[in-house]
Short mmCIF file of C-alpha atoms and ligand atoms in Angstrom, two decimals:
data_model
loop_
_atom_site.label_atom_id
_atom_site.label_comp_id
_atom_site.label_asym_id
_atom_site.label_seq_id
_atom_site.Cartn_x
_atom_site.Cartn_y
_atom_site.Cartn_z
CA MET X 1 131.17 5.74 54.75
CA HIS X 2 129.38 4.42 57.75
CA HIS X 3 131.39 2.58 60.32
CA VAL X 4 129.94 0.52 63.13
CA THR X 5 132.18 -0.15 66.07
CA ALA X 6 130.83 -3.17 67.84
CA THR X 7 131.88 -2.42 71.36
CA ALA X 8 130.44 -4.23 74.33
CA GLU X 9 128.45 -1.08 75.25
CA VAL X 10 126.65 -0.85 71.92
CA SER X 11 123.65 -3.12 72.15
CA ALA X 12 122.86 -5.52 69.32
CA ASN X 13 119.48 -3.84 68.96
CA SER X 14 120.97 -0.45 68.41
CA ARG X 15 123.43 -1.72 65.77
CA TYR X 16 120.57 -3.13 63.72
CA LEU X 17 118.46 -0.07 64.25
CA ARG X 18 121.24 2.27 63.15
CA SER X 19 121.77 0.26 59.99
CA GLN X 20 118.02 0.18 59.31
CA GLN X 21 117.78 3.91 59.81
CA GLU X 22 120.53 4.51 57.30
CA ARG X 23 119.23 2.22 54.57
CA GLU X 24 115.46 2.04 54.80
CA SER X 25 113.09 4.78 53.66
CA SER X 26 112.06 7.56 55.97
CA ALA X 27 108.51 6.16 55.77
CA ARG X 28 109.66 3.59 58.39
CA SER X 29 107.00 3.62 61.04
CA TYR X 30 106.98 0.94 63.72
CA PRO X 31 110.77 0.99 64.38
CA ARG X 32 110.49 4.63 65.41
CA ARG X 33 108.18 3.72 68.29
CA ILE X 34 109.27 0.17 68.88
CA PRO X 35 113.02 0.43 68.49
CA ILE X 36 114.04 -3.22 68.65
CA ALA X 37 115.38 -5.86 66.29
CA ILE X 38 113.63 -9.20 66.70
CA ALA X 39 115.61 -12.38 67.16
CA GLU X 40 112.90 -14.94 67.97
CA ALA X 41 109.20 -15.16 68.47
CA GLU X 42 106.79 -17.74 69.87
CA GLY X 43 103.15 -17.40 70.86
CA ILE X 44 102.62 -14.01 72.50
CA TYR X 45 106.33 -13.54 73.14
CA VAL X 46 109.11 -11.99 71.12
CA ARG X 47 112.78 -11.78 72.11
CA ASP X 48 114.90 -8.93 70.83
CA MET X 49 118.57 -9.03 69.85
CA ASP X 50 119.64 -8.03 73.33
CA GLY X 51 117.79 -10.99 74.82
CA LYS X 52 114.88 -9.03 76.28
CA VAL X 53 111.51 -10.78 76.11
CA TYR X 54 108.25 -8.90 75.48
CA TYR X 55 104.54 -9.62 75.47
CA ASP X 56 103.56 -8.81 71.90
CA CYS X 57 100.14 -7.16 71.95
CA LEU X 58 100.66 -5.71 68.49
CA SER X 59 100.63 -9.14 66.84
CA GLY X 60 101.66 -7.88 63.43
CA ALA X 61 98.94 -5.20 63.57
CA GLY X 62 96.31 -7.82 64.35
CA THR X 63 97.58 -10.42 61.91
CA LEU X 64 98.80 -13.15 64.22
CA ALA X 65 95.55 -14.65 65.46
CA LEU X 66 97.44 -17.67 66.86
CA GLY X 67 100.52 -15.68 67.90
CA HIS X 68 103.96 -16.24 66.45
CA ASN X 69 104.95 -19.61 65.00
CA HIS X 70 101.98 -21.58 66.22
CA PRO X 71 102.59 -25.34 65.87
CA VAL X 72 99.56 -25.85 63.59
CA VAL X 73 100.82 -23.14 61.27
CA ILE X 74 104.40 -24.43 61.22
CA THR X 75 103.20 -28.01 60.63
CA ALA X 76 100.97 -26.93 57.74
CA ILE X 77 103.86 -25.08 56.11
CA ARG X 78 106.28 -27.99 56.64
CA GLU X 79 103.84 -30.52 55.21
CA LEU X 80 103.32 -28.44 52.10
CA LEU X 81 107.06 -28.08 51.57
CA ASP X 82 107.47 -31.83 51.85
CA GLN X 83 104.84 -32.50 49.14
CA LYS X 84 106.56 -30.90 46.16
CA ALA X 85 103.47 -28.79 45.84
CA PRO X 86 103.89 -25.57 43.83
CA LEU X 87 104.51 -22.47 45.90
CA HIS X 88 103.32 -20.07 43.28
CA THR X 89 100.40 -20.64 40.89
CA LEU X 90 99.12 -17.24 39.69
CA ASP X 91 95.35 -17.92 39.94
CA LEU X 92 95.53 -21.52 38.79
CA THR X 93 93.90 -23.90 41.21
CA THR X 94 95.32 -26.67 43.40
CA PRO X 95 93.86 -29.16 45.86
CA LEU X 96 95.05 -26.88 48.64
CA LYS X 97 93.28 -23.86 47.18
CA GLU X 98 90.16 -26.00 46.83
CA SER X 99 90.29 -26.94 50.52
CA PHE X 100 90.98 -23.34 51.53
CA VAL X 101 87.92 -22.10 49.64
CA ASP X 102 85.80 -24.98 50.99
CA GLU X 103 86.72 -24.12 54.55
CA LEU X 104 86.24 -20.41 54.12
CA PHE X 105 82.83 -20.78 52.47
CA ALA X 106 81.78 -23.23 55.18
CA SER X 107 82.75 -20.60 57.78
CA LEU X 108 80.47 -17.92 56.36
CA PRO X 109 76.79 -17.60 57.21
CA PRO X 110 74.97 -19.82 54.65
CA SER X 111 72.89 -16.89 53.41
CA PHE X 112 76.14 -15.24 52.28
CA ALA X 113 78.11 -18.36 51.29
CA SER X 114 75.37 -19.79 49.10
CA ARG X 115 75.60 -16.85 46.70
CA ALA X 116 79.25 -15.86 47.22
CA ARG X 117 82.13 -15.55 44.77
CA ILE X 118 85.72 -15.19 45.83
CA GLN X 119 88.43 -13.09 44.21
CA PHE X 120 92.02 -13.76 45.30
CA CYS X 121 93.83 -10.46 45.31
CA GLY X 122 97.42 -9.29 45.53
CA PRO X 123 98.72 -10.15 48.98
CA THR X 124 97.77 -7.17 51.13
CA GLY X 125 94.60 -5.80 52.64
CA GLY X 126 94.96 -2.65 50.55
CA ASP X 127 94.96 -4.75 47.38
CA ALA X 128 91.62 -6.32 48.30
CA VAL X 129 90.16 -2.90 49.05
CA GLU X 130 91.21 -1.75 45.56
CA ALA X 131 89.61 -4.80 44.00
CA SER X 132 86.33 -4.35 45.85
CA ILE X 133 86.01 -0.71 44.77
CA LYS X 134 86.81 -1.54 41.15
CA LEU X 135 84.25 -4.34 41.27
CA MET X 136 81.44 -2.20 42.62
CA LYS X 137 82.19 0.66 40.24
CA THR X 138 82.04 -1.82 37.35
CA ALA X 139 78.88 -3.49 38.58
CA THR X 140 76.92 -0.30 39.32
CA GLY X 141 78.35 1.99 36.66
CA ARG X 142 78.53 4.63 39.40
CA ARG X 143 81.58 6.63 40.40
CA SER X 144 81.34 7.94 43.96
CA VAL X 145 82.24 5.98 47.08
CA LEU X 146 81.23 6.68 50.65
CA ALA X 147 83.67 6.02 53.46
CA PHE X 148 83.90 7.07 57.10
CA HIS X 149 85.79 9.63 59.13
CA GLY X 150 88.53 7.78 61.03
CA GLY X 151 88.47 4.79 58.66
CA TYR X 152 91.62 3.08 57.46
CA HIS X 153 91.74 0.88 54.36
CA GLY X 154 95.40 0.84 53.33
CA SER X 155 98.19 2.89 51.82
CA THR X 156 97.78 2.28 48.09
CA HIS X 157 96.39 5.22 46.13
CA ALA X 158 92.70 4.34 46.18
CA ALA X 159 92.72 2.71 49.61
CA MET X 160 94.42 5.78 51.03
CA SER X 161 91.84 7.97 49.24
CA LEU X 162 89.17 6.13 51.25
CA SER X 163 90.98 6.54 54.56
CA GLY X 164 90.80 9.30 57.14
CA THR X 165 94.56 9.48 57.76
CA LEU X 166 95.47 13.02 56.78
CA GLY X 167 99.09 12.46 57.72
CA GLN X 168 99.43 10.15 54.73
CA LYS X 169 97.18 11.99 52.31
CA GLU X 170 97.88 15.64 52.66
CA ARG X 171 101.06 15.71 50.55
CA VAL X 172 99.86 13.42 47.76
CA ASN X 173 98.10 15.08 44.87
CA GLY X 174 95.40 13.57 42.69
CA LEU X 175 93.78 11.07 45.01
CA MET X 176 90.82 9.00 43.80
CA PRO X 177 88.02 11.48 43.15
CA ASP X 178 84.39 11.25 44.31
CA VAL X 179 85.08 9.91 47.81
CA HIS X 180 82.83 11.37 50.49
CA TYR X 181 83.04 10.89 54.22
CA LEU X 182 80.31 10.02 56.63
CA PRO X 183 80.33 10.28 60.48
CA TYR X 184 81.23 7.06 62.30
CA PRO X 185 79.58 6.46 65.68
CA TYR X 186 82.58 7.54 67.72
CA THR X 187 80.78 8.31 70.92
CA PHE X 188 83.78 9.49 72.95
CA ARG X 189 84.54 12.28 70.45
CA CYS X 190 81.06 12.62 69.04
CA PRO X 191 81.19 14.49 65.71
CA PHE X 192 77.89 16.14 66.66
CA GLY X 193 79.05 17.28 70.09
CA SER X 194 76.72 14.78 71.71
CA GLY X 195 77.55 11.29 72.99
CA GLY X 196 76.24 7.82 73.89
CA ALA X 197 73.25 6.49 71.99
CA GLU X 198 72.59 9.96 70.61
CA THR X 199 75.82 9.81 68.54
CA GLU X 200 74.64 6.65 66.87
CA ARG X 201 71.19 8.03 66.12
CA LEU X 202 72.49 11.31 64.73
CA SER X 203 75.06 9.59 62.53
CA LEU X 204 72.41 7.32 61.03
CA ASN X 205 70.08 10.25 60.47
CA TYR X 206 72.85 12.13 58.76
CA ILE X 207 73.72 9.19 56.47
CA GLU X 208 70.09 8.55 55.57
CA ASN X 209 69.54 12.20 54.81
CA VAL X 210 72.65 12.47 52.62
CA LEU X 211 71.43 9.60 50.52
CA ARG X 212 67.88 10.88 50.22
CA ASP X 213 68.50 14.61 49.70
CA PRO X 214 68.45 15.35 45.94
CA GLU X 215 70.65 18.38 46.61
CA SER X 216 73.18 16.62 48.86
CA GLY X 217 75.89 17.17 46.26
CA ILE X 218 76.79 13.49 46.27
CA VAL X 219 75.78 11.38 43.30
CA PRO X 220 74.43 7.88 44.12
CA PRO X 221 77.47 5.90 45.24
CA ALA X 222 79.00 2.73 43.80
CA ALA X 223 79.53 1.52 47.37
CA VAL X 224 79.74 2.30 51.05
CA ILE X 225 82.86 0.88 52.67
CA VAL X 226 83.10 0.51 56.41
CA GLU X 227 85.02 -1.25 59.19
CA PRO X 228 82.67 -2.90 61.75
CA VAL X 229 85.23 -1.83 64.37
CA GLN X 230 87.60 0.93 63.31
CA GLY X 231 91.08 -0.36 63.93
CA GLU X 232 93.73 2.20 63.05
CA GLY X 233 91.14 4.91 63.82
CA GLY X 234 91.43 3.94 67.50
CA SER X 235 89.63 0.62 68.21
CA ILE X 236 86.17 2.12 67.89
CA PRO X 237 83.34 -0.39 67.68
CA ALA X 238 80.10 0.40 65.87
CA SER X 239 77.15 -1.19 67.65
CA ALA X 240 75.20 -4.09 66.17
CA ASN X 241 72.22 -1.79 65.83
CA TRP X 242 74.18 0.83 63.94
CA LEU X 243 75.49 -1.79 61.48
CA ARG X 244 72.00 -3.18 61.01
CA GLU X 245 70.65 0.26 60.27
CA LEU X 246 73.48 0.98 57.87
CA ARG X 247 72.62 -2.28 56.12
CA ARG X 248 68.95 -1.26 55.93
CA ILE X 249 69.73 2.19 54.57
CA THR X 250 72.08 0.87 51.88
CA LYS X 251 69.83 -2.01 50.95
CA GLU X 252 66.78 0.20 50.53
CA ARG X 253 68.75 2.25 47.99
CA ASP X 254 70.48 -0.68 46.33
CA ILE X 255 73.94 0.57 47.37
CA PRO X 256 76.54 -2.20 47.76
CA LEU X 257 77.86 -2.39 51.33
CA ILE X 258 81.52 -3.42 51.54
CA LEU X 259 82.71 -4.57 54.96
CA ASP X 260 86.41 -4.20 55.51
CA GLU X 261 87.18 -7.01 57.97
CA VAL X 262 90.91 -7.00 57.32
CA GLN X 263 91.53 -6.44 61.03
CA THR X 264 88.32 -7.69 62.61
CA GLY X 265 88.09 -10.95 60.65
CA LEU X 266 88.67 -14.48 61.98
CA GLY X 267 87.54 -14.27 65.53
CA ARG X 268 89.18 -11.15 66.90
CA THR X 269 85.93 -9.39 67.91
CA GLY X 270 84.29 -12.41 69.55
CA LYS X 271 82.65 -13.79 66.39
CA LEU X 272 84.39 -15.34 63.43
CA PHE X 273 83.35 -12.26 61.41
CA ALA X 274 82.38 -9.00 63.11
CA PHE X 275 79.27 -8.59 60.93
CA GLU X 276 77.79 -11.64 62.64
CA HIS X 277 77.27 -9.57 65.79
CA ALA X 278 74.70 -7.62 63.78
CA ASP X 279 73.28 -10.60 61.95
CA ILE X 280 73.59 -8.85 58.58
CA VAL X 281 74.86 -9.95 55.20
CA PRO X 282 77.28 -7.64 53.39
CA ASP X 283 77.50 -7.34 49.59
CA ALA X 284 81.27 -7.69 49.79
CA LEU X 285 83.62 -8.79 52.53
CA ILE X 286 87.31 -8.02 52.53
CA LEU X 287 89.67 -10.32 54.41
CA SER X 288 93.44 -10.27 54.84
CA LYS X 289 95.84 -10.32 57.86
CA ALA X 290 94.73 -13.40 59.88
CA ILE X 291 93.38 -15.21 56.82
CA GLY X 292 96.95 -15.98 55.68
CA GLY X 293 97.93 -17.45 59.07
CA SER X 294 100.88 -14.95 59.32
CA LEU X 295 101.69 -15.03 55.60
CA PRO X 296 100.45 -12.56 52.97
CA LEU X 297 97.03 -13.31 51.54
CA SER X 298 93.89 -11.30 50.79
CA VAL X 299 90.50 -11.99 49.31
CA VAL X 300 87.23 -10.31 48.49
CA LEU X 301 84.07 -12.36 48.87
CA TYR X 302 80.98 -10.89 47.25
CA ASN X 303 77.49 -11.61 46.16
CA GLU X 304 77.44 -13.25 42.72
CA ARG X 305 75.06 -10.61 41.37
CA TYR X 306 78.04 -8.22 41.27
CA ASP X 307 80.19 -10.70 39.39
CA VAL X 308 80.23 -8.73 36.17
CA TRP X 309 83.95 -8.66 35.59
CA LYS X 310 85.27 -9.59 32.16
CA PRO X 311 88.06 -12.20 32.13
CA GLY X 312 91.25 -10.54 33.32
CA ALA X 313 89.46 -7.43 34.61
CA HIS X 314 91.43 -7.75 37.85
CA ILE X 315 94.65 -9.71 37.85
CA GLY X 316 98.00 -9.76 39.64
CA THR X 317 100.99 -12.06 39.87
CA PHE X 318 100.96 -12.89 43.55
CA ARG X 319 97.47 -14.26 44.02
CA GLY X 320 98.26 -17.89 44.53
CA ASN X 321 100.46 -17.98 47.62
CA GLN X 322 100.18 -21.66 48.55
CA LEU X 323 102.14 -21.35 51.77
CA ALA X 324 99.75 -18.64 52.93
CA MET X 325 96.76 -20.76 51.96
CA ALA X 326 98.17 -23.70 53.95
CA ALA X 327 98.91 -21.48 56.96
CA GLY X 328 95.54 -19.73 56.63
CA LEU X 329 93.60 -22.95 56.31
CA ALA X 330 95.27 -24.40 59.40
CA THR X 331 94.59 -21.16 61.29
CA LEU X 332 90.94 -21.04 60.31
CA ARG X 333 90.37 -24.67 61.28
CA PHE X 334 92.12 -24.20 64.61
CA ILE X 335 90.15 -21.05 65.38
CA LYS X 336 86.91 -22.90 64.79
CA GLU X 337 87.86 -26.15 66.54
CA GLN X 338 89.14 -24.38 69.64
CA GLU X 339 86.26 -21.87 69.66
CA LEU X 340 88.71 -18.99 69.78
CA PRO X 341 86.10 -16.35 68.93
CA GLU X 342 84.33 -17.14 72.22
CA ARG X 343 87.68 -17.05 73.98
CA ALA X 344 88.37 -13.65 72.42
CA ARG X 345 85.03 -12.45 73.75
CA LEU X 346 85.67 -13.64 77.28
CA LEU X 347 89.28 -12.53 77.50
CA GLY X 348 88.42 -9.21 75.86
CA GLU X 349 85.83 -8.66 78.59
CA ARG X 350 88.42 -9.46 81.24
CA LEU X 351 90.88 -7.05 79.61
CA GLN X 352 88.34 -4.24 79.42
CA HIS X 353 87.13 -4.88 82.93
CA ARG X 354 90.65 -4.57 84.33
CA LEU X 355 91.28 -1.48 82.19
CA ASP X 356 88.06 0.09 83.47
CA ALA X 357 89.32 -0.47 87.05
CA LEU X 358 92.59 1.24 86.10
CA ALA X 359 90.65 4.15 84.51
CA ASP X 360 88.93 4.72 87.87
CA ARG X 361 92.37 5.39 89.38
CA GLN X 362 94.01 7.23 86.49
CA ASP X 363 92.21 10.30 85.15
CA CYS X 364 94.43 10.34 82.05
CA ILE X 365 92.40 7.39 80.74
CA GLY X 366 89.47 9.06 79.04
CA ASP X 367 87.87 6.01 77.46
CA VAL X 368 88.17 2.23 77.43
CA ARG X 369 86.41 0.52 74.56
CA GLY X 370 86.53 -2.29 72.08
CA LEU X 371 85.06 -5.58 71.01
CA GLY X 372 86.66 -8.89 71.87
CA LEU X 373 90.45 -8.66 71.71
CA MET X 374 90.44 -5.37 69.86
CA VAL X 375 90.63 -2.91 72.70
CA GLY X 376 91.61 0.77 72.89
CA VAL X 377 92.47 3.09 75.76
CA GLU X 378 92.23 6.78 74.91
CA ILE X 379 94.71 8.95 76.73
CA VAL X 380 93.58 12.49 77.59
CA ASP X 381 94.75 15.49 79.49
CA GLY X 382 92.35 15.17 82.41
CA ARG X 383 93.29 18.60 83.77
CA GLU X 384 92.07 20.43 80.68
CA GLN X 385 88.50 21.56 80.12
CA PRO X 386 86.45 19.89 77.39
CA ASP X 387 86.20 21.95 74.20
CA ARG X 388 82.97 23.34 72.70
CA LEU X 389 82.00 19.89 71.41
CA GLY X 390 82.55 18.36 74.81
CA HIS X 391 85.77 16.61 73.73
CA ILE X 392 88.48 16.32 76.37
CA PRO X 393 91.87 17.26 74.84
CA ALA X 394 93.90 14.24 73.76
CA SER X 395 97.38 13.69 75.17
CA PRO X 396 99.62 12.27 72.42
CA ARG X 397 102.72 13.10 74.47
CA LEU X 398 101.57 10.99 77.40
CA ALA X 399 100.38 8.20 75.12
CA ALA X 400 103.84 8.04 73.50
CA GLN X 401 105.49 8.05 76.94
CA ILE X 402 103.24 5.22 78.13
CA GLN X 403 104.18 3.22 75.06
CA GLN X 404 107.87 3.73 75.84
CA GLU X 405 107.40 2.80 79.53
CA CYS X 406 105.52 -0.32 78.39
CA LEU X 407 108.47 -1.32 76.22
CA LYS X 408 110.78 -0.89 79.21
CA CYS X 409 108.67 -3.34 81.20
CA GLY X 410 108.48 -5.84 78.36
CA LEU X 411 105.16 -4.99 76.71
CA ILE X 412 104.68 -4.10 73.06
CA LEU X 413 101.55 -2.07 72.41
CA GLU X 414 100.43 -0.02 69.44
CA VAL X 415 99.56 3.64 69.62
CA GLY X 416 97.15 5.04 67.07
CA GLY X 417 93.75 6.60 66.72
CA ARG X 418 92.87 10.29 66.72
CA HIS X 419 95.80 12.53 67.65
CA SER X 420 97.88 9.33 68.13
CA SER X 421 96.54 9.10 71.64
CA VAL X 422 94.90 5.68 71.70
CA ILE X 423 96.84 2.74 73.13
CA ARG X 424 95.70 -0.35 71.29
CA PHE X 425 95.63 -3.88 72.61
CA LEU X 426 95.62 -6.51 69.79
CA PRO X 427 96.95 -9.66 71.50
CA PRO X 428 96.80 -13.06 69.80
CA LEU X 429 93.55 -14.96 70.41
CA ILE X 430 95.45 -17.72 72.23
CA ILE X 431 96.25 -15.38 75.13
CA THR X 432 95.57 -16.83 78.60
CA GLU X 433 93.87 -15.23 81.61
CA GLU X 434 97.16 -15.11 83.47
CA GLN X 435 98.79 -13.32 80.54
CA VAL X 436 95.95 -10.77 80.43
CA ASP X 437 96.49 -10.11 84.16
CA GLU X 438 100.24 -9.80 83.77
CA ILE X 439 99.86 -7.44 80.83
CA ILE X 440 97.50 -5.20 82.80
CA ASP X 441 99.86 -5.18 85.78
CA ARG X 442 102.69 -4.06 83.51
CA PHE X 443 100.50 -1.53 81.75
CA SER X 444 99.35 -0.04 85.07
CA GLU X 445 102.98 0.40 86.16
CA ALA X 446 103.81 1.97 82.83
CA VAL X 447 100.96 4.48 83.06
CA GLN X 448 102.15 5.54 86.52
CA ALA X 449 105.80 5.74 85.42
CA ALA X 450 104.86 7.80 82.34
CA ARG X 451 102.93 10.31 84.41
CA GLU X 452 105.83 10.64 86.81
CA ALA X 453 108.29 11.08 83.93
CA LEU X 454 106.21 13.89 82.44
CA SER X 455 105.04 15.24 85.84
CA CYS X 456 101.43 15.12 84.79
N1 LIG W 1 91.84 -2.39 56.12
C1 LIG W 1 91.97 -2.38 57.49
C2 LIG W 1 90.72 -2.36 58.31
C3 LIG W 1 93.23 -2.42 58.04
O1 LIG W 1 93.33 -2.43 59.39
C4 LIG W 1 94.35 -2.48 57.21
C5 LIG W 1 95.77 -2.55 57.80
N2 LIG W 1 95.96 -2.10 59.06
C6 LIG W 1 94.15 -2.44 55.85
C7 LIG W 1 92.90 -2.44 55.35
C8 LIG W 1 95.32 -2.49 54.89
O2 LIG W 1 95.96 -3.71 54.91
P1 LIG W 1 97.45 -3.82 54.37
O3 LIG W 1 98.32 -3.06 55.33
O4 LIG W 1 97.75 -5.28 54.37
O5 LIG W 1 97.44 -3.24 52.99
#
């Protein structure tokens, strides 16, 4: 039997972590890299059980648009609790749900909203991905789906089948069949061994050719699913032009285009929805994370022409989370009133600008990229020669060390992307200029300390 001796030397964090390690599944992920137990959180700050305060630039993997426990969110939740409103309604409607849908539809471009339907899904992003694929398969009668290298859409069976993450997939048999992968415009590690604008052009040519070639081996797809900025894949933005062209290519062939805005949605990229940068209209839009204002909620919005479902074709018990609708509605209103998308754009520029300056001094920073407050820094081994495709070797070891040094100086950052070598900045949209500067100062110190620790 396990025995914890609570001596003064054993930190509170480590007691919780040990217990977690013994009882939770070995699929635990964040606690391995961010080994803390959280006591309190407010805005961009979290305090661990040992009293240490951190800047939280992980924000619940991009969920906490307003940071932790924002007053408008807390007030909305309190008010609902005081009203004797139901907390759980299946998919029955309520005045709150009505207001939530009103506000969401009013936030979408009119050309999309005027013909949109909404499906409330089970509470996670992955659930909404599943629903969107089922919907488009039903509507088109087709069976294949096109996704992108480096994409991430969730950990459920079908969502994982559509994701690049081999680490999750390789030991699971019988994934969803008929998924095919297309090249994303990842210029830094160009899949064609090129780079810059050429990557984008070649990827579009490839996609167009696959869809037009009668011997491509891929039957006409039920849908193309894409993230406007790849999140887990390493904060890789697709340009507005690339998205517009993808829209043209899919539209010409009557292929539904599903945009997964689980991570980019609600202002993070500098527009309320990332597809607005490209001025396109998707056939389906998947939202989760920020839309629940820190509580679980997910929806698919889609053009009514695809609304062919029979009653009950897609159900689920937890689709009426009223607390999440209250928190999400308050969050959406606040984001719009305070013009937080514009703030995300400006502060994202400041963040990237300061990171670019750091990259000039540190050759282990191979690339700085992103859109709004969704920024990635790719860590490479600058001493190594590029490979045959011109890719500089990634340095997952240094990236992990930087993440640990950041923690030491009170900064929580995510590491992800190809070869786990991209440091990801996903701060809340309410971050201030001073906080951006402080975060970069700490990050710069951490990069230096990590290099010294590994003598590289
Ligand atoms: N799509 C994207 C773009 C995501 O970033 C994520 C989560 N990181 C998901 C889907 C899956 O969401 P969830 O973890 O809530 O299932």
